[in-house]
Coordinates of C-alpha atoms in Angstrom, one line a residue:
Chain A
X74 CA -15.0 -118.6 -232.2
X75 CA -11.3 -118.0 -232.7
X76 CA -8.7 -119.9 -231.7
X77 CA -6.3 -118.0 -230.3
X78 CA -2.9 -120.3 -230.6
X79 CA -0.7 -122.9 -232.5
X80 CA -1.1 -125.0 -229.4
X81 CA -4.8 -125.8 -230.3
X82 CA -4.5 -129.2 -231.2
X83 CA -5.0 -131.5 -228.0
X84 CA -3.2 -134.6 -227.5
X85 CA -4.3 -137.3 -227.9
X86 CA -6.2 -138.0 -224.3
X87 CA -4.3 -141.6 -223.8
X88 CA -3.3 -143.5 -221.1
X89 CA -2.4 -146.3 -222.4
X90 CA 0.9 -145.4 -224.2
X91 CA -1.2 -145.3 -227.8
X92 CA 0.6 -142.8 -229.3
X93 CA -1.9 -141.0 -231.8
X94 CA -1.0 -142.2 -235.7
X95 CA 1.1 -139.7 -237.8
X96 CA -0.9 -137.4 -239.9
X97 CA -1.5 -138.5 -243.5
X98 CA -0.6 -136.5 -245.6
X99 CA -1.9 -133.1 -247.2
X100 CA -2.5 -134.9 -249.8
X101 CA -5.5 -137.1 -249.0
X102 CA -6.7 -133.0 -248.6
X103 CA -10.2 -132.4 -250.8
X104 CA -10.7 -135.9 -250.8
X105 CA -13.1 -137.6 -249.7
X106 CA -11.7 -140.8 -247.7
X107 CA -13.3 -144.4 -246.9
X108 CA -10.1 -145.8 -245.0
X109 CA -10.6 -149.3 -244.0
X110 CA -8.1 -150.6 -241.8
X111 CA -7.1 -153.7 -244.5
X112 CA -4.0 -154.6 -241.7
X113 CA -4.3 -158.0 -241.7
X114 CA -2.3 -158.1 -238.2
X115 CA -4.5 -155.3 -236.2
X116 CA -8.2 -157.6 -235.1
X117 CA -11.1 -155.7 -236.3
X118 CA -13.2 -154.6 -232.9
X119 CA -16.5 -153.7 -235.6
X120 CA -16.0 -153.7 -238.7
X121 CA -18.8 -152.5 -242.0
X122 CA -18.4 -153.3 -245.5
X123 CA -20.7 -151.2 -247.7
X124 CA -23.4 -150.6 -245.4
X125 CA -26.7 -149.4 -246.9
X126 CA -30.0 -148.1 -245.1
X127 CA -32.5 -146.5 -246.3
X128 CA -36.0 -145.6 -245.3
X129 CA -37.3 -144.9 -248.2
X130 CA -36.0 -142.5 -251.0
X131 CA -33.7 -141.7 -247.2
X132 CA -30.1 -143.6 -247.8
X133 CA -29.5 -142.5 -244.2
X134 CA -25.9 -144.9 -244.6
X135 CA -24.8 -145.2 -248.0
X136 CA -21.6 -147.5 -248.3
X137 CA -20.4 -146.9 -245.0
X138 CA -17.4 -148.9 -244.8
X139 CA -14.7 -148.0 -241.4
X140 CA -13.3 -150.9 -238.8
X141 CA -12.8 -149.8 -235.8
X142 CA -9.9 -151.3 -233.5
X143 CA -9.1 -152.4 -230.5
X144 CA -7.7 -149.9 -227.8
X145 CA -9.4 -146.4 -230.1
X146 CA -11.9 -143.4 -228.4
X147 CA -13.5 -142.6 -231.7
X148 CA -15.8 -139.7 -232.2
X149 CA -18.4 -140.0 -234.6
X150 CA -19.5 -136.4 -236.2
X151 CA -22.1 -134.9 -238.2
X152 CA -24.8 -132.7 -238.7
X153 CA -28.1 -133.8 -237.4
X154 CA -29.4 -135.5 -240.4
X155 CA -26.3 -137.6 -241.6
X156 CA -26.9 -141.0 -240.2
X157 CA -24.7 -142.0 -237.1
X158 CA -27.8 -142.9 -234.9
X159 CA -28.8 -145.4 -237.6
X160 CA -24.8 -145.9 -238.0
X161 CA -25.1 -146.9 -233.4
X162 CA -27.7 -148.6 -234.5
X163 CA -26.6 -150.7 -237.3
X164 CA -23.5 -151.8 -234.7
X165 CA -25.6 -152.7 -232.1
X166 CA -28.2 -155.1 -234.0
X167 CA -31.1 -152.4 -233.1
X168 CA -30.6 -152.1 -237.1
X169 CA -30.4 -154.2 -239.7
X170 CA -28.3 -152.6 -242.6
X171 CA -30.1 -153.9 -246.6
X172 CA -26.8 -153.6 -247.6
X173 CA -24.1 -154.1 -246.1
X174 CA -22.4 -156.6 -243.3
X175 CA -21.9 -155.3 -239.9
X176 CA -19.4 -157.8 -237.5
X177 CA -18.8 -157.3 -233.9
X178 CA -16.0 -159.2 -232.5
X179 CA -16.1 -160.9 -236.0
X180 CA -19.4 -161.3 -234.8
X181 CA -23.5 -160.8 -235.6
X182 CA -23.9 -157.8 -233.0
X183 CA -26.4 -159.3 -231.3
X184 CA -23.9 -162.6 -230.7
X185 CA -21.7 -159.7 -229.2
X186 CA -23.4 -158.2 -226.7
X187 CA -25.0 -161.8 -225.6
X188 CA -21.3 -162.7 -225.0
X189 CA -21.1 -159.3 -223.1
X190 CA -18.9 -157.8 -224.9
X191 CA -21.0 -154.3 -226.1
X192 CA -22.1 -152.1 -223.5
X193 CA -23.7 -149.6 -225.1
X194 CA -26.2 -146.3 -223.7
X195 CA -28.5 -144.5 -226.3
X196 CA -29.9 -141.3 -226.3
X197 CA -33.3 -142.4 -226.7
X198 CA -32.9 -145.6 -224.6
X199 CA -35.9 -144.9 -221.8
X200 CA -35.2 -146.8 -218.5
X201 CA -37.7 -149.0 -216.2
X202 CA -40.6 -147.1 -213.9
X203 CA -40.9 -147.3 -210.4
X204 CA -38.1 -148.8 -209.7
X205 CA -34.7 -147.4 -208.0
X206 CA -31.3 -146.2 -209.3
X207 CA -30.0 -148.9 -207.3
X208 CA -32.4 -151.5 -208.2
X209 CA -31.5 -151.2 -212.5
X210 CA -28.0 -150.8 -212.0
X211 CA -28.9 -154.8 -209.9
X212 CA -30.4 -155.8 -213.1
X213 CA -28.1 -154.1 -215.9
X214 CA -25.5 -156.1 -213.8
X215 CA -27.4 -159.4 -213.5
X216 CA -27.5 -160.3 -216.9
X217 CA -24.2 -159.2 -217.8
X218 CA -22.0 -162.3 -219.0
X219 CA -19.6 -160.9 -217.1
X220 CA -20.3 -158.0 -214.7
X221 CA -19.1 -156.3 -211.6
X222 CA -19.7 -155.7 -208.9
X223 CA -22.7 -153.3 -208.7
X224 CA -21.6 -150.6 -205.7
X225 CA -18.6 -150.1 -208.3
X226 CA -21.4 -149.5 -210.8
X227 CA -23.1 -147.2 -209.1
X228 CA -20.1 -145.2 -207.8
X229 CA -17.9 -145.5 -211.7
X230 CA -21.0 -143.3 -213.0
X231 CA -21.6 -140.7 -209.9
X232 CA -24.7 -142.2 -209.0
X233 CA -23.8 -143.8 -205.5
X234 CA -25.8 -140.8 -203.8
X235 CA -28.7 -140.8 -205.6
X236 CA -29.3 -144.8 -205.5
X237 CA -32.1 -145.6 -203.4
X238 CA -34.1 -142.9 -206.2
X239 CA -36.8 -143.7 -207.9
X240 CA -36.1 -143.7 -211.7
X241 CA -37.9 -141.9 -212.8
X242 CA -37.3 -138.7 -210.3
X243 CA -33.9 -137.7 -211.9
X244 CA -33.0 -135.7 -214.1
X245 CA -32.0 -135.4 -217.3
X246 CA -28.0 -135.3 -216.6
X247 CA -28.8 -137.9 -213.5
X248 CA -30.5 -140.1 -216.4
X249 CA -27.6 -140.3 -218.5
X250 CA -25.1 -141.5 -215.9
X251 CA -27.7 -143.8 -214.9
X252 CA -27.6 -144.6 -218.2
X253 CA -23.6 -144.3 -218.6
X254 CA -23.9 -147.3 -215.0
X255 CA -26.3 -149.5 -217.4
X256 CA -23.8 -149.6 -220.3
X257 CA -20.7 -150.0 -218.1
X258 CA -22.7 -152.8 -215.2
X259 CA -20.3 -156.0 -216.9
X260 CA -17.5 -156.0 -218.5
X261 CA -17.8 -154.8 -222.3
X262 CA -14.4 -154.7 -224.4
X263 CA -16.7 -151.5 -226.6
X264 CA -18.4 -149.1 -224.7
X265 CA -20.9 -147.8 -227.4
X266 CA -22.3 -144.2 -226.6
X267 CA -24.4 -142.2 -228.4
X268 CA -24.3 -138.0 -227.4
X269 CA -23.8 -139.0 -223.9
X270 CA -23.3 -136.1 -221.3
X271 CA -27.0 -134.8 -223.3
X272 CA -28.2 -132.7 -220.6
X273 CA -25.4 -133.0 -218.2
X274 CA -24.0 -129.6 -217.3
X275 CA -19.8 -128.8 -217.0
X276 CA -18.7 -130.5 -214.6
X277 CA -20.7 -133.2 -214.8
X278 CA -19.6 -133.5 -218.1
X279 CA -16.2 -133.7 -217.4
X280 CA -16.4 -135.6 -214.6
X281 CA -18.1 -138.1 -217.2
X282 CA -14.9 -138.0 -219.4
X283 CA -12.2 -139.0 -217.3
X284 CA -14.3 -141.6 -215.8
X285 CA -14.7 -142.9 -219.9
X286 CA -11.0 -141.9 -220.4
X287 CA -10.3 -144.6 -217.3
X288 CA -12.1 -147.2 -219.6
X289 CA -10.3 -146.1 -222.8
X290 CA -7.0 -146.4 -220.0
X291 CA -7.8 -150.0 -219.7
X292 CA -7.8 -151.1 -222.8
X293 CA -11.5 -151.3 -224.1
X294 CA -13.3 -149.4 -227.2
X295 CA -15.0 -146.4 -226.9
X296 CA -17.6 -144.9 -230.5
X297 CA -19.0 -142.1 -229.7
X298 CA -21.7 -139.8 -231.2
X299 CA -21.4 -136.0 -230.0
X300 CA -22.8 -132.3 -231.5
X301 CA -20.3 -131.1 -228.6
X302 CA -16.6 -130.4 -230.9
X303 CA -15.2 -130.0 -228.6
X304 CA -15.3 -132.8 -226.9
X305 CA -14.4 -134.9 -229.8
X306 CA -11.7 -132.4 -230.1
X307 CA -10.6 -133.3 -226.3
X308 CA -11.6 -137.3 -226.2
X309 CA -11.2 -138.5 -229.2
X310 CA -7.6 -140.6 -231.2
X311 CA -9.8 -140.6 -233.9
X312 CA -12.5 -139.0 -235.4
X313 CA -15.3 -139.6 -238.5
X314 CA -17.2 -137.2 -239.8
X315 CA -20.2 -138.4 -241.1
X316 CA -22.3 -136.1 -243.9
X317 CA -25.2 -137.4 -245.5
X318 CA -24.5 -141.4 -244.7
X319 CA -20.7 -141.7 -246.1
X320 CA -17.8 -140.9 -244.2
X321 CA -16.4 -137.6 -245.2
X322 CA -13.3 -137.7 -243.4
X323 CA -11.2 -140.3 -241.7
X324 CA -8.1 -139.6 -238.6
X325 CA -7.4 -137.4 -235.4
X326 CA -8.5 -134.6 -234.8
X327 CA -5.8 -132.5 -236.1
X328 CA -5.3 -134.6 -239.5
X329 CA -9.2 -133.4 -239.8
X330 CA -8.0 -129.9 -239.3
X331 CA -5.2 -130.2 -241.2
X332 CA -7.6 -131.2 -244.0
X333 CA -9.2 -128.5 -244.3
X334 CA -7.2 -126.0 -244.0
X335 CA -5.8 -125.8 -240.7
X336 CA -4.2 -122.1 -240.1
X337 CA -5.7 -119.4 -241.0
X338 CA -2.8 -116.3 -241.7
X339 CA -3.7 -113.1 -241.7
X340 CA -2.0 -109.7 -242.1
X341 CA -2.0 -106.7 -243.3
X342 CA -0.4 -105.4 -246.3
X343 CA 0.9 -101.5 -247.1
X344 CA -0.1 -100.2 -250.6
X345 CA -2.4 -101.7 -252.9
X346 CA -2.9 -105.3 -253.0
X347 CA -2.1 -108.0 -255.9
X348 CA -4.5 -110.5 -255.9
X349 CA -3.0 -113.1 -258.1
X350 CA 0.4 -112.2 -256.9
X351 CA -1.6 -114.4 -253.5
X352 CA -3.4 -116.3 -255.3
X353 CA 0.2 -118.2 -255.7
X354 CA 0.6 -119.0 -252.6
X355 CA 1.2 -122.2 -251.4
X356 CA -1.1 -124.8 -249.7
X357 CA -3.5 -122.4 -249.6
X358 CA -7.1 -123.8 -249.3
X359 CA -8.8 -119.4 -248.9
X360 CA -7.6 -116.3 -250.0
X361 CA -9.7 -113.4 -249.0
X362 CA -8.5 -109.6 -249.6
X363 CA -10.8 -106.9 -248.2
X364 CA -8.4 -103.9 -248.0
X365 CA -5.6 -103.9 -247.1
X366 CA -5.9 -106.8 -244.2
X367 CA -5.2 -110.7 -247.1
X368 CA -6.9 -113.5 -244.9
X369 CA -5.4 -117.1 -246.0
X370 CA -6.7 -120.2 -245.4
X371 CA -3.5 -122.2 -245.3
X372 CA -2.7 -126.3 -244.9
X373 CA 0.7 -125.3 -244.4
X374 CA 1.4 -122.2 -242.8
X375 CA 4.9 -122.6 -242.7
X376 CA 5.3 -122.9 -246.3
X377 CA 2.9 -120.1 -246.4
X378 CA 4.1 -117.3 -244.3
X379 CA 7.7 -118.1 -246.4
X380 CA 6.8 -117.7 -249.1
X381 CA 4.7 -114.6 -248.5
X382 CA 8.7 -113.0 -247.1
X383 CA 9.9 -115.0 -250.4
X384 CA 7.8 -112.9 -253.1
X385 CA 8.8 -109.4 -251.2
X386 CA 6.0 -108.6 -249.2
X387 CA 6.6 -107.0 -245.7
X388 CA 3.4 -107.9 -243.5
X389 CA 2.1 -106.5 -240.8
X390 CA -0.1 -107.6 -237.5
X391 CA 1.0 -111.0 -238.5
X392 CA -0.8 -113.4 -237.3
X393 CA -1.2 -117.7 -237.1
X394 CA -4.1 -119.9 -235.8
X395 CA -5.3 -123.0 -236.1
X396 CA -8.0 -123.6 -237.1
X397 CA -10.9 -125.7 -234.4
X398 CA -12.6 -128.7 -235.0
X399 CA -15.8 -127.4 -235.3
X400 CA -14.5 -124.8 -238.3
X401 CA -12.8 -127.5 -239.7
X402 CA -16.0 -129.5 -239.4
X403 CA -18.0 -126.9 -241.5
X404 CA -15.5 -126.5 -243.8
X405 CA -15.4 -130.1 -244.6
X406 CA -19.7 -130.9 -244.9
X407 CA -19.8 -126.8 -246.9
X408 CA -16.8 -128.1 -249.7
X409 CA -19.3 -131.7 -249.6
X410 CA -22.6 -130.0 -249.8
X411 CA -20.2 -127.4 -252.7
X412 CA -19.6 -130.5 -254.5
X413 CA -22.9 -132.0 -254.9
X414 CA -23.8 -128.2 -255.4
Chain B
X1452 CA -36.2 -172.6 -220.7
X1453 CA -32.2 -171.1 -220.8
X1454 CA -34.3 -167.7 -221.7
X1455 CA -36.4 -168.3 -218.6
X1456 CA -32.8 -168.2 -216.3
X1457 CA -31.4 -165.1 -218.1
X1458 CA -34.7 -163.4 -217.6
X1459 CA -35.5 -164.3 -214.7
X1460 CA -33.4 -161.0 -212.2
X1461 CA -36.0 -159.1 -214.8
X1462 CA -39.0 -161.2 -213.3
X1463 CA -38.1 -160.9 -210.2
X1464 CA -38.2 -156.8 -210.7
X1465 CA -41.2 -156.7 -212.7
X1466 CA -42.4 -158.9 -209.7
X1467 CA -41.8 -155.9 -206.9
X1468 CA -42.8 -153.5 -208.7
X1469 CA -46.0 -154.9 -209.4
X1470 CA -46.5 -156.0 -205.7
X1471 CA -45.3 -152.7 -204.6
X1472 CA -47.6 -150.9 -207.3
X1473 CA -50.1 -150.5 -204.7
X1474 CA -53.6 -148.3 -206.9
X1475 CA -52.8 -152.0 -209.7
X1476 CA -52.8 -154.2 -207.0
X1477 CA -56.1 -152.9 -205.1
X1478 CA -58.0 -151.8 -207.8
X1479 CA -57.3 -156.2 -210.0
X1480 CA -57.1 -158.0 -206.3
X1481 CA -60.7 -156.2 -204.5
X1482 CA -62.2 -154.3 -208.1
X1483 CA -63.8 -158.0 -209.2
X1484 CA -65.0 -159.4 -205.8
X1485 CA -66.8 -155.8 -205.1
X1486 CA -68.5 -156.2 -208.6
X1487 CA -69.9 -159.6 -207.5
X1488 CA -71.1 -158.8 -204.4
X1489 CA -72.7 -156.0 -206.1
X1490 CA -74.1 -158.6 -208.6
X1491 CA -74.6 -161.6 -206.8
X1492 CA -76.1 -159.2 -203.6
X1493 CA -80.2 -159.5 -204.4
X1494 CA -79.7 -162.8 -205.8
X1495 CA -80.7 -165.3 -202.7
X1496 CA -79.2 -168.2 -202.2
X1497 CA -81.1 -171.2 -203.6
X1498 CA -81.9 -168.9 -206.8
X1499 CA -80.9 -171.5 -209.8
X1500 CA -79.3 -170.0 -213.0
X1501 CA -81.7 -171.3 -215.5
X1502 CA -80.3 -174.7 -217.7
X1503 CA -76.8 -174.7 -215.8
X1504 CA -77.7 -176.6 -212.5
X1505 CA -75.7 -173.6 -210.4
X1506 CA -77.0 -171.1 -208.4
X1507 CA -76.8 -167.3 -209.1
X1508 CA -73.7 -166.7 -207.0
X1509 CA -71.8 -169.8 -207.8
X1510 CA -72.2 -169.3 -211.8
X1511 CA -71.4 -165.4 -210.8
X1512 CA -68.4 -166.2 -208.5
X1513 CA -66.9 -168.4 -211.8
X1514 CA -67.6 -165.4 -214.3
X1515 CA -66.0 -162.6 -211.8
X1516 CA -63.3 -164.7 -210.8
X1517 CA -62.6 -165.0 -214.6
X1518 CA -63.0 -161.0 -215.6
X1519 CA -60.7 -161.0 -212.0
X1520 CA -57.9 -162.8 -214.3
X1521 CA -58.5 -161.2 -217.5
X1522 CA -59.0 -157.9 -216.1
X1523 CA -55.2 -158.2 -214.2
X1524 CA -53.1 -159.4 -217.7
X1525 CA -54.6 -157.6 -220.3
X1526 CA -54.4 -154.4 -218.5
X1527 CA -51.3 -155.1 -217.2
X1528 CA -49.6 -156.0 -220.1
X1529 CA -51.2 -153.6 -223.1
X1530 CA -51.2 -150.6 -221.3
X1531 CA -47.3 -151.4 -219.6
X1532 CA -45.7 -152.8 -222.4
X1533 CA -47.2 -149.8 -225.0
X1534 CA -45.5 -147.4 -222.6
X1535 CA -42.1 -148.0 -222.1
X1536 CA -41.8 -149.0 -226.1
X1537 CA -42.4 -146.1 -226.4
X1538 CA -40.2 -144.9 -223.7
X1539 CA -37.5 -146.8 -224.8
X1540 CA -36.8 -149.3 -221.6
X1541 CA -37.6 -151.9 -224.5
X1542 CA -34.5 -150.6 -226.9
X1543 CA -32.5 -150.2 -224.4
X1544 CA -33.0 -153.8 -222.7
X1545 CA -31.5 -154.8 -226.1
X1546 CA -29.1 -154.1 -225.7
X1547 CA -28.6 -156.4 -222.5
X1548 CA -28.0 -160.3 -223.8
X1549 CA -31.2 -160.4 -222.5
X1550 CA -33.4 -163.2 -225.2
X1551 CA -36.2 -160.3 -226.6
X1552 CA -39.1 -163.3 -225.6
X1553 CA -37.1 -162.3 -221.7
X1554 CA -39.1 -159.6 -221.9
X1555 CA -42.9 -160.9 -221.9
X1556 CA -41.6 -163.7 -220.4
X1557 CA -41.1 -161.2 -217.3
X1558 CA -44.6 -158.9 -218.5
X1559 CA -46.4 -162.0 -218.0
X1560 CA -44.9 -164.1 -214.6
X1561 CA -46.1 -159.6 -212.7
X1562 CA -49.6 -159.9 -214.3
X1563 CA -50.4 -163.8 -212.9
X1564 CA -49.0 -162.8 -209.9
X1565 CA -51.6 -160.5 -210.3
X1566 CA -54.1 -162.4 -211.4
X1567 CA -53.5 -165.2 -208.6
X1568 CA -55.3 -163.4 -205.9
X1569 CA -57.9 -161.2 -207.5
X1570 CA -59.3 -165.4 -208.5
X1571 CA -58.9 -166.0 -204.6
X1572 CA -60.5 -163.5 -203.5
X1573 CA -63.6 -164.3 -205.8
X1574 CA -63.0 -167.1 -203.6
X1575 CA -62.9 -165.6 -200.3
X1576 CA -65.8 -163.2 -201.1
X1577 CA -68.7 -166.2 -202.6
X1578 CA -67.4 -168.6 -200.2
X1579 CA -68.0 -166.2 -196.9
X1580 CA -70.2 -164.3 -197.7
X1581 CA -72.8 -165.7 -200.3
X1582 CA -72.4 -169.0 -198.6
X1583 CA -71.1 -171.2 -201.8
X1584 CA -69.6 -174.9 -201.1
X1585 CA -67.6 -176.3 -203.2
X1586 CA -65.3 -179.7 -202.6
X1587 CA -62.2 -179.1 -202.5
X1588 CA -60.3 -180.7 -205.2
X1589 CA -63.2 -177.7 -207.5
X1590 CA -61.9 -174.7 -205.6
X1591 CA -58.2 -176.0 -206.4
X1592 CA -58.6 -177.4 -210.0
X1593 CA -61.2 -173.9 -210.6
X1594 CA -58.3 -171.5 -209.3
X1595 CA -55.9 -174.3 -211.0
X1596 CA -58.1 -173.6 -214.5
X1597 CA -58.4 -169.8 -214.8
X1598 CA -55.5 -169.1 -214.0
X1599 CA -54.0 -170.9 -216.5
X1600 CA -56.9 -169.7 -219.0
X1601 CA -55.8 -166.5 -218.2
X1602 CA -52.6 -166.8 -220.8
X1603 CA -54.6 -166.7 -223.0
X1604 CA -55.4 -163.0 -222.0
X1605 CA -51.6 -162.2 -221.1
X1606 CA -50.9 -163.5 -225.1
X1607 CA -53.6 -160.7 -226.3
X1608 CA -52.4 -157.7 -223.6
X1609 CA -48.6 -158.4 -225.5
X1610 CA -50.2 -158.2 -228.7
X1611 CA -52.2 -154.6 -228.1
X1612 CA -49.3 -154.2 -226.3
X1613 CA -47.2 -154.1 -229.3
X1614 CA -49.7 -153.1 -231.7
X1615 CA -51.0 -150.5 -229.9
X1616 CA -48.8 -147.0 -229.0
X1617 CA -49.3 -144.1 -226.7
X1618 CA -51.7 -142.2 -226.5
X1619 CA -54.5 -145.5 -228.2
X1620 CA -53.8 -148.1 -225.8
X1621 CA -55.4 -147.3 -223.1
X1622 CA -58.8 -146.6 -225.3
X1623 CA -58.0 -149.6 -227.3
X1624 CA -58.0 -152.5 -224.2
X1625 CA -60.6 -150.5 -223.1
X1626 CA -62.8 -151.9 -225.3
X1627 CA -62.0 -155.5 -225.9
X1628 CA -61.5 -156.0 -222.3
X1629 CA -65.9 -154.4 -222.6
X1630 CA -66.2 -155.9 -225.6
X1631 CA -64.9 -160.0 -224.1
X1632 CA -66.6 -159.3 -220.7
X1633 CA -69.7 -158.6 -222.3
X1634 CA -70.3 -160.2 -224.8
X1635 CA -68.9 -163.0 -223.4
X1636 CA -70.9 -162.9 -221.1
X1637 CA -69.0 -162.6 -217.2
X1638 CA -71.0 -160.0 -216.5
X1639 CA -74.7 -161.4 -216.4
X1640 CA -75.3 -164.7 -218.1
X1641 CA -75.7 -164.8 -222.3
X1642 CA -78.3 -166.7 -222.2
X1643 CA -79.9 -163.5 -221.5
X1644 CA -79.1 -162.1 -225.1
X1645 CA -81.0 -162.1 -228.5
X1646 CA -80.4 -165.5 -229.8
X1647 CA -78.1 -163.8 -232.9
X1648 CA -75.7 -162.5 -230.1
X1649 CA -76.1 -165.6 -228.4
X1650 CA -74.7 -167.5 -232.0
X1651 CA -71.5 -164.5 -231.6
X1652 CA -70.4 -165.2 -227.6
X1653 CA -70.4 -168.8 -228.1
X1654 CA -67.6 -168.2 -230.2
X1655 CA -65.4 -165.8 -227.7
X1656 CA -62.4 -166.9 -225.5
X1657 CA -63.8 -164.9 -222.5
X1658 CA -67.1 -166.9 -223.7
X1659 CA -65.3 -170.3 -223.4
X1660 CA -62.6 -169.5 -221.0
X1661 CA -66.2 -169.0 -217.9
X1662 CA -67.4 -171.8 -219.7
X1663 CA -64.3 -174.3 -218.5
X1664 CA -64.6 -173.2 -215.1
X1665 CA -68.3 -173.6 -214.4
X1666 CA -68.0 -177.9 -216.1
X1667 CA -65.7 -177.5 -212.5
X1668 CA -68.1 -176.4 -210.9
X1669 CA -70.1 -178.4 -212.2
X1670 CA -68.0 -182.0 -211.5
X1671 CA -67.6 -182.2 -215.1
X1672 CA -65.4 -182.3 -218.1
X1673 CA -64.1 -179.0 -219.6
X1674 CA -65.9 -179.6 -222.9
X1675 CA -64.3 -180.1 -225.9
X1676 CA -65.7 -177.7 -228.2
X1677 CA -64.6 -174.9 -224.9
X1678 CA -60.8 -176.2 -224.8
X1679 CA -60.0 -175.6 -228.6
X1680 CA -61.4 -172.9 -228.8
X1681 CA -59.2 -171.5 -226.3
X1682 CA -56.6 -173.3 -227.5
X1683 CA -57.2 -171.5 -231.0
X1684 CA -57.2 -168.4 -229.4
X1685 CA -54.2 -168.7 -227.4
X1686 CA -52.0 -169.9 -231.2
X1687 CA -53.6 -166.5 -233.0
X1688 CA -53.0 -164.3 -230.6
X1689 CA -49.5 -165.5 -229.3
X1690 CA -49.1 -165.8 -232.9
X1691 CA -49.7 -161.9 -233.6
X1692 CA -47.7 -161.3 -230.8
X1693 CA -44.9 -163.0 -231.2
X1694 CA -45.1 -161.2 -235.4
X1695 CA -45.4 -157.3 -233.8
X1696 CA -43.3 -158.1 -231.8
X1697 CA -40.7 -158.9 -234.7
X1698 CA -42.0 -156.7 -236.5
X1699 CA -41.2 -153.8 -233.6
X1700 CA -37.3 -154.8 -233.5
X1701 CA -37.0 -154.4 -237.1
X1702 CA -38.4 -150.4 -237.0
X1703 CA -36.8 -149.6 -233.4

């Protein structure tokens, strides 16, 4: 899945004028970051402080610290078993941490939910059977301390047409939209979504994220777990990469890509290729020579290419392309695996 | 009280759903009356059940009204709760401000709404078909005692719903249901049992439950022992249900 051009870093798609944070310096490359917002002037929506949760011998979440700030749209990425679901369960008070502390709006998760500040949809969240979509959404509205009108909630989730249908007669994608309606039944400040677009087709997915951006645009904080990396790339203005219950990376999609050696540089050389000469190129994260073709991953493609010419080489068929978030993600988690091995 | 207020939306929806489920409703409301007719059918109107001074029809009326209430609350609670725990609906509800006991409250309320007509139906059939005659206060007291007593089994239903999961819940409920009904003397007077079985039966909640109704029929105050037995079972079942509920909450 090659990324065709330089221009793959989507700007954060936020409508409230909040700009993406400045990329972190390249020195963070290769380091495990567990950055916690320490700025005292920024209120914390949700915070994890050294939180651990184990099942038997498996540490599902391992000393996790992080802070969500108001108005952010945050993607939680990680391979299966990385601890995404456990992290969300801890955040929502469905599980209790073995160690550490989880706070939501300065209180425990349950208190925040009771106050109506958190709306959430879980992948594992079942729906009440033998009732209609409208009845179920009406229930969610009645239970919320600051409810939206049910008709509005139905319309926003795109389920007005199926309002009279029985909940147990819905397709997977429709059920997801009903779950989304339940999560947005009231005026919550934090919306938590676990794999929200599972079972939706491409157009439904686009419509879903358009709605979600609108929610974020109203100043809500959105946290979502996904395994569709392009969603994280296009929608999130902050990406958390979770691996073996620990936070491997925390930054914008662009920063994550930069961290993994964001650019791929490839070119052909005439004559014998001396790898040792190439190895001194700046900002290299990987070097692969096969025949006349050189393939490089670079944290700073400009500097690398400049240095290639500086060596007196004449690269032909020069190509510079960005890594997709997916490749970056694979690179980061593989590097971590290699470190452990 | 705040629990009831916060839960009223769910209670309303659970009630609507229970009343919409014609199959369950039909079964729960008519089934005890049908069994009553079968069991009481052959007995003459004047025939008495030994040692009670009650006619067979009067005696069986309380048994079957109790049995009907037991059916509605035990079956209703256990299976629904187990199923909804498995489907994740219970989890989803925990993401709402609904208090934890609100769910159990709504389930029990909807079961109680189904059990009331099943009790009344047995009374109507007994009065019309088998000429059972009681004073007005007795009819009212019987309804109240049997309806209130069914809460003990509603609690048991909740406990089973949180204990068993998936495929196991139905057989477990059935075994408990038939054992309690049969040994408690709801189907036939336990006086016909062998001595050792009678000794066991006397301590079952269903035995004490039916004894309450029979005391009303005999114009007597309920026996303190029966009330005590039921109270102890209620504490046991409700306590067990609360404990299992909390365990499930931590696991979910």
